[in-house]
Amino acid sequence: MPTENLKITTEAGHELSGSLELPTGLVRGAALFAHCFTCTKQSKAAIEVTRALAREGIATLRFDFTGLGGSEGEFGRAGFASDVDDLVASAGALCARFGDGILLVGHSLGGAAVLAAADQLPKSKVAAIATIGAPSDVPHVLHNVKGDIAAIERDGEGDVTIGGRAFKLSKDFLDKTRSIDLLDRVRAMRVPLMVCHSPTDEIVSVDHASNLFKAAKHPKNFISLAGGDHLLTNAADASFAATVIASWASRYLPMKDDWPMPEEGVIVCTGHGKFGTEVHTSSHRFVADEPRSYGGDDTGPTPYDLLNAALGTCTAMTMKMYADRKELPLEGVSIHVTHERNHEEDCGHVEAMESGRPIQALNRAITIRGDDLTEEDRARLIEIADKCPVHKTLEGHLHIHTDDQS
């Protein structure tokens, strides 16, 4: 999927570094992702979750908090309140581009930050909030700080390590972190909430999820990320969380009324990828693309994949209809369709080679399942395969008419 790098200017005057993951096709809505404590937008969870949301049609922005990654400012003097300010600025930039009503997603302390930021954003700007492994009290993150906290409070600042990385923290950072009553903000919140948490999280126990869930008003949901660790280092866990969140968020980020859904046929729309396009039928939508070897993003089947699929699916349906009508004990079929571009060379079509007209072929290998089928039944089913409507269309005298509808 295409990734757009951008900068967001905060009220404090410094720039935040962001990466916007864009759907290959049309945009259903937008989401803002907040990373965990001292992580960056390049953390495994940040990348996996934002790209999974983009696959669901949700343009998703991840960014580095003040003083982390590629963002300006001093992390050690910023504190939790600064994280909230960063989120407010980023949400404003996202709404300006995609419209109000965005999804906020936060991981670990980022989850606490999006809950706190909801209180500072106009209600129209936030459609829903999802947290992943979030603490129910902000000072909990100070347990991860290795250093002389008492000396920092006495001297005004000091050196610490967090997650094996060195930082210089100020007393102001500690004071701002301790001053937030997150559960009070959640109780006052009137935004749909999904709490995702692993019962095996050893950094932030699942009790925190229980506290957040109890404090929140309905509508609210809880999803167990059983087996996952706090940082979602397993890509499958991050992808699962994102897929569930995207599905849940579709209730609050509905399909746009002006999306092209034709009464018949299909409409193909170009999107944000280099070659990726979105296909709309009267009731479905999906993405087609080219593989990376052709310069695409590989976010969907290729046009020839779709051609092969048209023949294969129509063949399977036709065989099933016939078997049902004749009450044959057909258990199922598997059909492998491949496209051959140089069929005239492989099969010696001399006339085609002399005329310069290339002959292409679709090769169809059919496996029929059904132990009780007779040899006669199998032979008849293979004959029926050649009678499927798409097969007839492809081998018939097909005209394609093009009109400029601009």
Tab-separated table of C-alpha atoms in Angstrom:
chain	number	residue	atom	x	y	z
A	1	MET	CA	0.000	0.000	0.000
A	2	PRO	CA	1.204	3.542	-0.663
A	3	THR	CA	2.726	5.378	2.314
A	4	GLU	CA	2.866	9.164	2.363
A	5	ASN	CA	5.361	10.914	4.638
A	6	LEU	CA	4.182	14.200	6.115
A	7	LYS	CA	4.869	16.796	8.802
A	8	ILE	CA	2.430	18.131	11.394
A	9	THR	CA	3.068	21.405	13.203
A	10	THR	CA	2.013	21.523	16.861
A	11	GLU	CA	0.865	24.540	18.862
A	12	ALA	CA	4.274	24.464	20.546
A	13	GLY	CA	5.781	25.217	17.150
A	14	HIS	CA	7.725	22.046	16.449
A	15	GLU	CA	7.114	19.470	13.737
A	16	LEU	CA	5.935	15.901	14.195
A	17	SER	CA	7.000	13.234	11.719
A	18	GLY	CA	4.095	11.195	10.358
A	19	SER	CA	3.457	8.340	7.941
A	20	LEU	CA	0.036	8.096	6.311
A	21	GLU	CA	-0.961	4.614	5.147
A	22	LEU	CA	-3.401	5.008	2.265
A	23	PRO	CA	-5.834	2.417	0.916
A	24	THR	CA	-5.121	1.292	-2.621
A	25	GLY	CA	-8.701	2.172	-3.546
A	26	LEU	CA	-11.216	4.710	-2.297
A	27	VAL	CA	-11.101	5.942	1.305
A	28	ARG	CA	-13.934	4.859	3.605
A	29	GLY	CA	-12.692	6.932	6.520
A	30	ALA	CA	-9.591	7.949	8.447
A	31	ALA	CA	-7.850	6.816	11.627
A	32	LEU	CA	-5.092	8.167	13.859
A	33	PHE	CA	-2.718	5.728	15.578
A	34	ALA	CA	-0.778	6.571	18.764
A	35	HIS	CA	2.269	4.394	19.519
A	36	CYS	CA	3.357	2.979	22.873
A	37	PHE	CA	5.567	4.638	25.515
A	38	THR	CA	9.024	5.563	24.070
A	39	CYS	CA	8.289	3.600	20.874
A	40	THR	CA	8.042	5.278	17.466
A	41	LYS	CA	5.787	5.156	14.439
A	42	GLN	CA	8.099	2.448	13.089
A	43	SER	CA	7.282	-0.047	15.835
A	44	LYS	CA	6.030	-3.397	14.586
A	45	ALA	CA	2.568	-2.839	16.066
A	46	ALA	CA	2.291	0.659	14.580
A	47	ILE	CA	3.168	-0.538	11.089
A	48	GLU	CA	1.053	-3.709	11.170
A	49	VAL	CA	-2.046	-2.054	12.623
A	50	THR	CA	-2.014	1.017	10.370
A	51	ARG	CA	-1.461	-1.021	7.201
A	52	ALA	CA	-4.157	-3.506	8.153
A	53	LEU	CA	-6.599	-0.621	8.670
A	54	ALA	CA	-5.609	0.802	5.289
A	55	ARG	CA	-6.414	-2.555	3.686
A	56	GLU	CA	-9.933	-2.097	5.050
A	57	GLY	CA	-10.282	1.264	3.294
A	58	ILE	CA	-9.290	3.417	6.287
A	59	ALA	CA	-6.497	5.947	5.668
A	60	THR	CA	-4.409	5.720	8.840
A	61	LEU	CA	-1.839	8.152	10.170
A	62	ARG	CA	0.877	7.075	12.592
A	63	PHE	CA	3.322	9.650	13.931
A	64	ASP	CA	6.192	10.080	16.372
A	65	PHE	CA	5.359	11.840	19.615
A	66	THR	CA	7.409	14.905	20.591
A	67	GLY	CA	11.122	14.128	20.909
A	68	LEU	CA	10.845	10.579	19.551
A	69	GLY	CA	11.763	9.152	16.148
A	70	GLY	CA	11.752	11.891	13.533
A	71	SER	CA	9.760	14.429	15.568
A	72	GLU	CA	11.208	17.624	16.995
A	73	GLY	CA	11.161	18.615	20.668
A	74	GLU	CA	12.458	17.127	23.925
A	75	PHE	CA	10.805	13.913	25.064
A	76	GLY	CA	12.181	14.191	28.592
A	77	ARG	CA	10.457	17.540	29.161
A	78	ALA	CA	7.245	16.866	27.275
A	79	GLY	CA	5.239	14.481	29.437
A	80	PHE	CA	1.839	12.943	28.879
A	81	ALA	CA	0.107	16.292	28.382
A	82	SER	CA	2.367	16.939	25.400
A	83	ASP	CA	1.393	13.563	23.898
A	84	VAL	CA	-2.253	14.614	24.133
A	85	ASP	CA	-1.452	17.948	22.457
A	86	ASP	CA	0.360	16.059	19.677
A	87	LEU	CA	-2.735	13.921	19.130
A	88	VAL	CA	-5.015	16.948	18.985
A	89	ALA	CA	-2.790	18.588	16.354
A	90	SER	CA	-2.554	15.379	14.314
A	91	ALA	CA	-6.304	14.754	14.518
A	92	GLY	CA	-6.920	18.286	13.270
A	93	ALA	CA	-4.644	17.710	10.264
A	94	LEU	CA	-6.328	14.396	9.491
A	95	CYS	CA	-9.853	15.844	9.730
A	96	ALA	CA	-8.867	18.771	7.506
A	97	ARG	CA	-7.926	16.284	4.792
A	98	PHE	CA	-10.538	13.536	5.177
A	99	GLY	CA	-13.379	15.208	7.046
A	100	ASP	CA	-14.613	14.929	10.620
A	101	GLY	CA	-15.494	11.686	12.309
A	102	ILE	CA	-12.168	9.822	12.521
A	103	LEU	CA	-11.183	6.697	14.434
A	104	LEU	CA	-8.615	7.041	17.239
A	105	VAL	CA	-6.454	3.991	17.956
A	106	GLY	CA	-3.878	3.907	20.738
A	107	HIS	CA	-1.362	1.262	21.814
A	108	SER	CA	-0.230	1.068	25.463
A	109	LEU	CA	0.321	4.645	26.742
A	110	GLY	CA	-0.838	5.779	23.303
A	111	GLY	CA	-4.173	4.200	24.222
A	112	ALA	CA	-4.354	6.306	27.362
A	113	ALA	CA	-3.410	9.349	25.275
A	114	VAL	CA	-6.240	8.893	22.757
A	115	LEU	CA	-8.726	8.524	25.626
A	116	ALA	CA	-7.465	11.777	27.141
A	117	ALA	CA	-7.354	13.534	23.750
A	118	ALA	CA	-11.031	12.754	23.095
A	119	ASP	CA	-11.883	15.161	25.889
A	120	GLN	CA	-10.047	17.989	24.072
A	121	LEU	CA	-11.404	17.368	20.586
A	122	PRO	CA	-14.811	18.544	19.305
A	123	LYS	CA	-17.283	15.648	19.425
A	124	SER	CA	-17.792	15.834	15.664
A	125	LYS	CA	-14.141	14.980	15.035
A	126	VAL	CA	-14.087	11.586	16.823
A	127	ALA	CA	-16.281	8.754	15.554
A	128	ALA	CA	-14.894	5.995	17.801
A	129	ILE	CA	-11.883	4.989	19.908
A	130	ALA	CA	-10.004	1.690	20.179
A	131	THR	CA	-7.228	0.917	22.656
A	132	ILE	CA	-4.669	-1.897	22.633
A	133	GLY	CA	-2.992	-2.875	25.907
A	134	ALA	CA	-3.730	0.530	27.444
A	135	PRO	CA	-3.170	1.307	31.144
A	136	SER	CA	-6.112	2.647	33.136
A	137	ASP	CA	-3.856	5.026	35.077
A	138	VAL	CA	-1.176	7.090	33.354
A	139	PRO	CA	1.406	6.982	36.212
A	140	HIS	CA	1.606	3.227	35.619
A	141	VAL	CA	4.158	3.905	32.874
A	142	LEU	CA	6.603	5.272	35.439
A	143	HIS	CA	7.129	1.682	36.639
A	144	ASN	CA	9.061	1.169	33.394
A	145	VAL	CA	11.492	3.989	34.207
A	146	LYS	CA	14.841	2.788	35.541
A	147	GLY	CA	16.579	5.544	37.476
A	148	ASP	CA	16.615	7.643	40.643
A	149	ILE	CA	13.157	9.237	40.571
A	150	ALA	CA	13.710	10.874	43.976
A	151	ALA	CA	16.860	12.571	42.679
A	152	ILE	CA	14.961	13.909	39.652
A	153	GLU	CA	12.290	15.368	41.936
A	154	ARG	CA	15.011	16.933	44.086
A	155	ASP	CA	17.336	18.202	41.352
A	156	GLY	CA	14.793	18.979	38.621
A	157	GLU	CA	16.079	16.421	36.088
A	158	GLY	CA	18.133	13.261	35.766
A	159	ASP	CA	19.243	10.387	33.560
A	160	VAL	CA	17.082	7.272	33.262
A	161	THR	CA	16.653	4.262	30.988
A	162	ILE	CA	13.317	3.142	29.557
A	163	GLY	CA	13.155	-0.108	27.647
A	164	GLY	CA	16.948	-0.176	27.514
A	165	ARG	CA	17.196	3.310	25.976
A	166	ALA	CA	18.736	6.339	27.709
A	167	PHE	CA	16.671	9.484	28.355
A	168	LYS	CA	16.948	12.610	30.462
A	169	LEU	CA	13.697	13.225	32.346
A	170	SER	CA	12.591	16.407	34.058
A	171	LYS	CA	10.547	16.820	37.239
A	172	ASP	CA	7.939	18.523	35.072
A	173	PHE	CA	7.630	15.307	33.032
A	174	LEU	CA	6.918	13.336	36.208
A	175	ASP	CA	4.422	15.909	37.521
A	176	LYS	CA	2.468	16.032	34.251
A	177	THR	CA	2.374	12.261	34.029
A	178	ARG	CA	1.003	11.921	37.564
A	179	SER	CA	-1.609	14.650	37.223
A	180	ILE	CA	-3.969	12.815	34.837
A	181	ASP	CA	-7.039	11.026	36.230
A	182	LEU	CA	-7.739	8.909	33.166
A	183	LEU	CA	-10.755	7.000	34.530
A	184	ASP	CA	-12.561	10.265	35.268
A	185	ARG	CA	-12.083	11.258	31.621
A	186	VAL	CA	-13.342	7.876	30.434
A	187	ARG	CA	-16.443	8.151	32.623
A	188	ALA	CA	-17.243	11.505	31.042
A	189	MET	CA	-16.554	10.273	27.513
A	190	ARG	CA	-19.491	9.727	25.145
A	191	VAL	CA	-17.680	7.985	22.293
A	192	PRO	CA	-17.974	4.323	21.181
A	193	LEU	CA	-15.056	2.404	22.695
A	194	MET	CA	-13.334	-0.907	21.945
A	195	VAL	CA	-10.824	-2.178	24.521
A	196	CYS	CA	-8.350	-4.770	23.188
A	197	HIS	CA	-6.067	-6.454	25.700
A	198	SER	CA	-4.130	-9.674	26.100
A	199	PRO	CA	-4.744	-11.645	29.310
A	200	THR	CA	-1.080	-12.670	29.120
A	201	ASP	CA	0.203	-9.074	28.931
A	202	GLU	CA	3.084	-8.935	31.437
A	203	ILE	CA	3.649	-5.176	31.136
A	204	VAL	CA	0.101	-3.862	31.591
A	205	SER	CA	-2.136	-6.434	33.257
A	206	VAL	CA	-5.596	-7.172	31.917
A	207	ASP	CA	-7.029	-5.601	35.106
A	208	HIS	CA	-6.384	-2.245	33.459
A	209	ALA	CA	-8.677	-3.218	30.588
A	210	SER	CA	-11.349	-4.178	33.119
A	211	ASN	CA	-11.070	-0.772	34.802
A	212	LEU	CA	-11.398	1.078	31.501
A	213	PHE	CA	-14.329	-1.053	30.397
A	214	LYS	CA	-16.213	-0.539	33.658
A	215	ALA	CA	-15.671	3.226	33.550
A	216	ALA	CA	-16.816	3.647	29.944
A	217	LYS	CA	-20.407	4.215	28.887
A	218	HIS	CA	-22.068	2.128	26.190
A	219	PRO	CA	-21.519	1.428	23.347
A	220	LYS	CA	-18.383	-0.438	24.401
A	221	ASN	CA	-16.726	-3.730	23.477
A	222	PHE	CA	-13.880	-5.864	24.784
A	223	ILE	CA	-11.663	-8.060	22.593
A	224	SER	CA	-9.234	-10.553	24.087
A	225	LEU	CA	-5.851	-10.720	22.354
A	226	ALA	CA	-5.125	-14.065	24.006
A	227	GLY	CA	-1.557	-15.235	23.464
A	228	GLY	CA	-0.290	-11.835	22.398
A	229	ASP	CA	2.424	-9.927	24.247
A	230	HIS	CA	2.246	-6.260	25.205
A	231	LEU	CA	4.160	-4.953	22.192
A	232	LEU	CA	2.333	-7.246	19.713
A	233	THR	CA	5.691	-8.410	18.422
A	234	ASN	CA	3.951	-11.215	16.543
A	235	ALA	CA	2.663	-9.689	13.318
A	236	ALA	CA	-0.326	-12.057	13.352
A	237	ASP	CA	-1.485	-10.609	16.703
A	238	ALA	CA	-1.198	-7.039	15.408
A	239	SER	CA	-3.028	-7.944	12.203
A	240	PHE	CA	-5.801	-9.662	14.162
A	241	ALA	CA	-6.276	-6.614	16.400
A	242	ALA	CA	-6.387	-4.287	13.396
A	243	THR	CA	-8.832	-6.462	11.453
A	244	VAL	CA	-11.208	-6.678	14.408
A	245	ILE	CA	-10.949	-2.935	15.039
A	246	ALA	CA	-11.584	-2.140	11.351
A	247	SER	CA	-14.628	-4.412	11.255
A	248	TRP	CA	-16.001	-2.865	14.452
A	249	ALA	CA	-15.247	0.668	13.234
A	250	SER	CA	-17.249	0.129	10.025
A	251	ARG	CA	-20.336	0.744	12.176
A	252	TYR	CA	-19.043	4.248	12.869
A	253	LEU	CA	-17.246	4.861	9.554
A	254	PRO	CA	-19.997	3.795	7.156
A	255	MET	CA	-19.645	3.520	3.382
A	256	LYS	CA	-20.060	6.895	1.718
A	257	ASP	CA	-23.393	7.551	0.009
A	258	ASP	CA	-21.717	8.818	-3.159
A	259	TRP	CA	-19.540	5.736	-3.718
A	260	PRO	CA	-20.061	4.243	-7.188
A	261	MET	CA	-22.241	1.136	-6.808
A	262	PRO	CA	-23.691	0.429	-10.280
A	263	GLU	CA	-27.055	-1.220	-10.823
A	264	GLU	CA	-25.375	-3.558	-13.324
A	265	GLY	CA	-21.855	-4.388	-14.431
A	266	VAL	CA	-18.837	-3.028	-12.581
A	267	ILE	CA	-17.223	0.367	-12.052
A	268	VAL	CA	-13.445	0.553	-11.709
A	269	CYS	CA	-11.889	3.527	-9.902
A	270	THR	CA	-8.218	4.407	-9.603
A	271	GLY	CA	-6.954	4.965	-6.073
A	272	HIS	CA	-3.777	5.982	-4.253
A	273	GLY	CA	-1.500	3.169	-5.419
A	274	LYS	CA	0.552	3.262	-8.597
A	275	PHE	CA	-1.603	0.681	-10.387
A	276	GLY	CA	-4.126	-0.350	-7.748
A	277	THR	CA	-7.783	0.083	-8.677
A	278	GLU	CA	-11.009	-0.527	-6.823
A	279	VAL	CA	-13.783	-2.570	-8.396
A	280	HIS	CA	-17.395	-1.855	-7.434
A	281	THR	CA	-20.355	-4.096	-8.231
A	282	SER	CA	-23.930	-3.419	-7.174
A	283	SER	CA	-23.204	-4.798	-3.705
A	284	HIS	CA	-19.480	-5.587	-3.391
A	285	ARG	CA	-16.098	-3.897	-3.630
A	286	PHE	CA	-12.558	-5.240	-3.922
A	287	VAL	CA	-9.106	-4.149	-5.091
A	288	ALA	CA	-7.113	-5.236	-8.140
A	289	ASP	CA	-3.405	-4.463	-8.456
A	290	GLU	CA	-0.139	-5.507	-10.074
A	291	PRO	CA	2.630	-7.442	-8.274
A	292	ARG	CA	5.668	-5.632	-6.919
A	293	SER	CA	7.781	-7.066	-9.746
A	294	TYR	CA	5.668	-4.936	-12.123
A	295	GLY	CA	5.893	-1.828	-9.923
A	296	GLY	CA	2.568	-2.351	-8.154
A	297	ASP	CA	1.801	-2.692	-4.440
A	298	ASP	CA	0.448	-6.281	-4.653
A	299	THR	CA	-2.688	-5.317	-2.695
A	300	GLY	CA	-5.058	-7.411	-4.799
A	301	PRO	CA	-5.335	-9.846	-7.696
A	302	THR	CA	-4.057	-8.789	-11.122
A	303	PRO	CA	-6.404	-8.222	-14.085
A	304	TYR	CA	-5.386	-11.608	-15.494
A	305	ASP	CA	-6.027	-13.188	-12.091
A	306	LEU	CA	-9.554	-11.817	-12.365
A	307	LEU	CA	-9.893	-13.145	-15.914
A	308	ASN	CA	-8.757	-16.582	-14.757
A	309	ALA	CA	-11.109	-16.330	-11.779
A	310	ALA	CA	-14.066	-15.441	-14.025
A	311	LEU	CA	-13.603	-18.630	-16.026
A	312	GLY	CA	-12.837	-20.789	-12.992
A	313	THR	CA	-15.720	-19.601	-10.829
A	314	CYS	CA	-18.264	-19.779	-13.659
A	315	THR	CA	-17.075	-23.305	-14.500
A	316	ALA	CA	-17.423	-24.456	-10.884
A	317	MET	CA	-20.893	-22.916	-10.525
A	318	THR	CA	-22.107	-24.445	-13.807
A	319	MET	CA	-20.874	-27.904	-12.808
A	320	LYS	CA	-22.515	-27.591	-9.381
A	321	MET	CA	-25.840	-26.474	-10.902
A	322	TYR	CA	-25.822	-29.445	-13.270
A	323	ALA	CA	-24.923	-31.910	-10.494
A	324	ASP	CA	-27.712	-30.565	-8.267
A	325	ARG	CA	-30.252	-30.763	-11.075
A	326	LYS	CA	-29.274	-34.356	-11.960
A	327	GLU	CA	-28.835	-35.305	-8.263
A	328	LEU	CA	-25.258	-36.455	-8.838
A	329	PRO	CA	-23.157	-37.204	-5.723
A	330	LEU	CA	-20.694	-34.393	-6.472
A	331	GLU	CA	-18.798	-33.373	-3.330
A	332	GLY	CA	-16.910	-30.491	-4.907
A	333	VAL	CA	-14.514	-29.350	-7.615
A	334	SER	CA	-11.126	-27.624	-7.666
A	335	ILE	CA	-10.204	-25.679	-10.790
A	336	HIS	CA	-6.731	-24.349	-11.612
A	337	VAL	CA	-6.762	-21.770	-14.418
A	338	THR	CA	-3.595	-20.315	-15.933
A	339	HIS	CA	-3.080	-17.812	-18.737
A	340	GLU	CA	-0.686	-18.595	-21.600
A	341	ARG	CA	0.498	-15.659	-23.720
A	342	ASN	CA	2.536	-17.527	-26.392
A	343	HIS	CA	0.180	-20.360	-27.185
A	344	GLU	CA	0.938	-20.219	-30.925
A	345	GLU	CA	4.623	-20.966	-30.274
A	346	ASP	CA	3.933	-23.830	-27.880
A	347	CYS	CA	1.299	-25.481	-30.061
A	348	GLY	CA	2.656	-24.657	-33.539
A	349	HIS	CA	-0.162	-22.460	-34.867
A	350	VAL	CA	1.631	-21.623	-38.119
A	351	GLU	CA	-1.132	-19.410	-39.519
A	352	ALA	CA	-1.139	-17.232	-36.422
A	353	MET	CA	2.645	-16.866	-36.444
A	354	GLU	CA	2.683	-15.951	-40.136
A	355	SER	CA	-0.123	-13.421	-39.748
A	356	GLY	CA	1.435	-11.849	-36.671
A	357	ARG	CA	-1.770	-12.329	-34.705
A	358	PRO	CA	-0.883	-13.744	-31.279
A	359	ILE	CA	-2.941	-16.621	-29.943
A	360	GLN	CA	-3.392	-16.726	-26.173
A	361	ALA	CA	-4.909	-19.538	-24.148
A	362	LEU	CA	-6.507	-20.223	-20.786
A	363	ASN	CA	-5.540	-23.631	-19.437
A	364	ARG	CA	-8.090	-25.153	-17.070
A	365	ALA	CA	-7.270	-28.192	-14.884
A	366	ILE	CA	-10.325	-29.620	-13.099
A	367	THR	CA	-10.305	-31.966	-10.103
A	368	ILE	CA	-13.669	-33.551	-9.355
A	369	ARG	CA	-14.392	-34.815	-5.812
A	370	GLY	CA	-17.009	-37.479	-5.202
A	371	ASP	CA	-16.253	-41.139	-4.484
A	372	ASP	CA	-19.716	-42.259	-5.597
A	373	LEU	CA	-19.531	-40.626	-9.028
A	374	THR	CA	-19.371	-43.006	-11.980
A	375	GLU	CA	-16.915	-42.580	-14.833
A	376	GLU	CA	-19.887	-41.549	-16.971
A	377	ASP	CA	-20.843	-38.889	-14.406
A	378	ARG	CA	-17.308	-37.493	-14.422
A	379	ALA	CA	-17.137	-37.407	-18.204
A	380	ARG	CA	-20.462	-35.586	-18.391
A	381	LEU	CA	-19.356	-33.020	-15.785
A	382	ILE	CA	-16.232	-32.267	-17.860
A	383	GLU	CA	-18.466	-31.755	-20.908
A	384	ILE	CA	-20.662	-29.396	-18.874
A	385	ALA	CA	-17.555	-27.404	-17.875
A	386	ASP	CA	-17.136	-26.346	-21.511
A	387	LYS	CA	-20.708	-25.037	-21.549
A	388	CYS	CA	-20.290	-22.446	-18.792
A	389	PRO	CA	-21.429	-18.931	-19.874
A	390	VAL	CA	-18.034	-17.260	-19.377
A	391	HIS	CA	-16.368	-19.995	-21.440
A	392	LYS	CA	-18.836	-19.323	-24.254
A	393	THR	CA	-18.263	-15.568	-23.999
A	394	LEU	CA	-14.485	-15.888	-24.175
A	395	GLU	CA	-14.607	-18.211	-27.192
A	396	GLY	CA	-17.402	-16.304	-28.929
A	397	HIS	CA	-17.281	-13.296	-31.230
A	398	LEU	CA	-16.830	-10.615	-28.563
A	399	HIS	CA	-17.077	-6.868	-29.277
A	400	ILE	CA	-15.856	-4.218	-26.822
A	401	HIS	CA	-17.375	-0.747	-27.230
A	402	THR	CA	-15.708	2.244	-25.569
A	403	ASP	CA	-17.436	5.577	-24.833
A	404	ASP	CA	-15.911	8.714	-23.284
A	405	GLN	CA	-18.139	9.575	-20.306
A	406	SER	CA	-16.012	12.490	-19.070
